[in-house]
Short mmCIF file of C-alpha atoms in Angstrom, two decimals:
data_model
loop_
_atom_site.label_atom_id
_atom_site.label_comp_id
_atom_site.label_asym_id
_atom_site.label_seq_id
_atom_site.Cartn_x
_atom_site.Cartn_y
_atom_site.Cartn_z
CA UNK A 1 56.56 -26.82 -106.18
CA UNK A 2 57.57 -27.64 -109.86
CA UNK A 3 61.04 -28.67 -110.56
CA UNK A 4 63.43 -26.37 -111.90
CA UNK A 5 64.06 -27.07 -115.66
CA UNK A 6 67.68 -26.99 -116.36
CA UNK A 7 69.94 -28.53 -119.05
CA UNK A 8 71.34 -31.30 -117.48
CA UNK A 9 74.92 -30.60 -117.03
CA UNK A 10 77.43 -33.75 -117.00
CA UNK A 11 79.29 -33.05 -114.10
CA UNK A 12 77.52 -30.86 -110.95
CA UNK A 13 74.36 -31.06 -109.24
CA UNK A 14 71.01 -28.85 -110.48
CA UNK A 15 69.85 -26.30 -108.07
CA UNK A 16 66.99 -28.71 -106.80
CA UNK A 17 69.54 -31.52 -106.00
CA UNK A 18 71.69 -28.94 -104.24
CA UNK A 19 68.72 -27.65 -102.25
CA UNK A 20 67.99 -31.36 -101.12
CA UNK A 21 71.74 -32.17 -100.07
CA UNK A 22 71.58 -29.05 -97.96
CA UNK A 23 68.34 -30.06 -96.62
CA UNK A 24 69.68 -33.54 -95.45
CA UNK A 25 72.59 -31.73 -93.59
CA UNK A 26 75.21 -31.74 -96.06
CA UNK A 27 77.60 -28.75 -95.02
CA UNK A 28 78.03 -26.12 -97.52
CA UNK A 29 81.33 -25.95 -96.66
CA UNK A 30 82.00 -29.22 -98.70
CA UNK A 31 81.05 -27.84 -101.86
CA UNK A 32 83.21 -26.76 -104.90
CA UNK A 33 80.93 -24.57 -106.89
CA UNK A 34 77.96 -22.21 -106.19
CA UNK A 35 74.74 -21.03 -107.98
CA UNK A 36 73.67 -17.31 -107.83
CA UNK A 37 69.98 -17.41 -107.85
CA UNK A 38 68.30 -14.51 -109.73
CA UNK A 39 64.77 -13.39 -110.94
CA UNK A 40 64.22 -11.29 -114.18
CA UNK A 41 63.44 -7.89 -113.38
CA UNK A 42 61.18 -5.71 -115.89
CA UNK A 43 60.51 -2.26 -115.18
CA UNK A 44 56.74 -1.49 -114.44
CA UNK A 45 56.23 2.02 -115.98
CA UNK A 46 52.80 2.33 -114.88
CA UNK A 47 53.46 1.30 -111.19
CA UNK A 48 56.75 2.78 -111.08
CA UNK A 49 58.36 -0.56 -109.77
CA UNK A 50 60.49 -3.37 -111.11
CA UNK A 51 58.47 -6.53 -111.40
CA UNK A 52 60.01 -10.02 -111.03
CA UNK A 53 59.63 -13.01 -112.75
CA UNK A 54 58.44 -16.27 -110.65
CA UNK A 55 60.95 -18.66 -112.13
CA UNK A 56 64.56 -17.94 -111.13
CA UNK A 57 67.61 -18.37 -113.32
CA UNK A 58 70.87 -19.06 -111.88
CA UNK A 59 74.86 -18.38 -112.69
CA UNK A 60 77.24 -20.96 -111.68
CA UNK A 61 80.24 -19.58 -110.11
CA UNK A 62 83.59 -21.03 -108.78
CA UNK A 63 84.06 -18.34 -106.43
CA UNK A 64 82.59 -18.48 -103.22
CA UNK A 65 80.09 -15.45 -102.56
CA UNK A 66 82.50 -13.74 -100.14
CA UNK A 67 85.25 -14.01 -102.78
CA UNK A 68 83.41 -12.61 -105.73
CA UNK A 69 84.77 -9.31 -106.89
CA UNK A 70 81.62 -8.68 -108.67
CA UNK A 71 77.96 -8.28 -107.99
CA UNK A 72 75.16 -10.58 -109.28
CA UNK A 73 72.52 -8.87 -107.57
CA UNK A 74 71.40 -12.27 -106.45
CA UNK A 75 68.59 -13.38 -104.32
CA UNK A 76 70.53 -15.97 -102.54
CA UNK A 77 73.65 -18.27 -103.21
CA UNK A 78 73.05 -22.07 -103.36
CA UNK A 79 76.03 -24.30 -102.92
CA UNK A 80 76.76 -26.73 -105.88
CA UNK A 81 78.86 -29.94 -106.05
CA UNK A 82 80.84 -31.40 -108.99
CA UNK A 83 80.81 -35.11 -109.69
CA UNK A 84 84.34 -35.46 -108.39
CA UNK A 85 83.55 -33.54 -105.20
CA UNK A 86 80.45 -36.04 -104.65
CA UNK A 87 82.93 -38.67 -105.16
CA UNK A 88 85.13 -37.45 -102.14
CA UNK A 89 82.28 -37.20 -99.86
CA UNK A 90 80.74 -40.80 -100.79
CA UNK A 91 82.58 -43.31 -98.84
CA UNK A 92 85.06 -45.55 -100.79
CA UNK A 93 83.76 -48.44 -98.58
CA UNK A 94 80.67 -49.03 -96.22
CA UNK A 95 81.13 -52.06 -93.94
CA UNK A 96 83.58 -53.68 -95.78
CA UNK A 97 81.72 -53.09 -99.08
CA UNK A 98 83.61 -51.34 -101.81
CA UNK A 99 82.35 -49.03 -103.77
CA UNK A 100 82.44 -49.54 -107.53
CA UNK A 101 80.71 -48.33 -110.80
CA UNK A 102 78.64 -50.49 -113.11
CA UNK A 103 77.50 -48.39 -115.74
CA UNK A 104 75.89 -45.33 -114.35
CA UNK A 105 75.21 -47.15 -111.20
CA UNK A 106 77.07 -46.65 -108.15
CA UNK A 107 77.16 -49.67 -106.07
CA UNK A 108 78.55 -50.75 -102.63
CA UNK A 109 79.47 -54.47 -102.32
CA UNK A 110 81.91 -56.85 -103.76
CA UNK A 111 81.86 -57.43 -107.40
CA UNK A 112 81.82 -60.84 -106.99
CA UNK A 113 78.80 -60.86 -104.87
CA UNK A 114 76.91 -58.57 -107.45
CA UNK A 115 77.54 -60.81 -110.30
CA UNK A 116 76.46 -64.06 -108.31
CA UNK A 117 73.28 -63.21 -106.53
CA UNK A 118 72.82 -59.45 -106.00
CA UNK A 119 72.47 -59.86 -102.32
CA UNK A 120 73.89 -57.75 -99.51
CA UNK A 121 74.89 -54.67 -101.52
CA UNK A 122 73.57 -51.26 -102.31
CA UNK A 123 72.94 -50.00 -105.98
CA UNK A 124 71.93 -46.53 -107.28
CA UNK A 125 71.07 -46.11 -110.93
CA UNK A 126 69.99 -43.34 -112.91
CA UNK A 127 70.46 -42.16 -116.71
CA UNK A 128 73.75 -40.22 -115.80
CA UNK A 129 76.39 -40.92 -113.19
CA UNK A 130 76.08 -37.36 -111.90
CA UNK A 131 72.40 -38.21 -111.04
CA UNK A 132 73.33 -41.59 -109.51
CA UNK A 133 76.09 -39.89 -107.43
CA UNK A 134 73.42 -37.42 -106.39
CA UNK A 135 71.25 -40.44 -105.21
CA UNK A 136 74.09 -42.17 -103.44
CA UNK A 137 74.94 -39.24 -101.56
CA UNK A 138 71.39 -38.79 -100.41
CA UNK A 139 71.21 -42.46 -99.33
CA UNK A 140 74.54 -42.13 -97.75
CA UNK A 141 73.16 -38.96 -95.85
CA UNK A 142 69.99 -40.81 -94.66
CA UNK A 143 71.82 -43.55 -93.57
CA UNK A 144 74.49 -41.94 -91.60
CA UNK A 145 77.56 -42.75 -93.92
CA UNK A 146 78.36 -39.19 -94.63
CA UNK A 147 79.00 -36.87 -91.74
CA UNK A 148 76.26 -34.22 -91.39
CA UNK A 149 76.76 -30.30 -91.00
#
């Protein structure tokens, strides 16, 4: 399956990242944003029906699907997490190893250990802080450091 192409936002998960977090068991009640997934529809006069595009597009909403006062005619709603919300979910420390930032990297360990030999710590690095936060959340979910739904 081809990954959804989307402008890389500074502060929230992409639809593909959101799907991955849900697959790993992150509860949708922990999200603070929502995507409404839609498909472009065109009227096919000869067949007397709507034809839908194969590639979805997304609207970002701050309101929960049940709280919207308008219809987006969406196929489905996807949870979305902001960078701040991911930092709320990612533990501040694991086994006495504090979480700290090093550029766009999110690390667990002591900065002293990190500076000297780099052993006994975990690091997730990506081009942007939100991508590092997603990778860290995935690692935490896979290793039982974030409670699953």
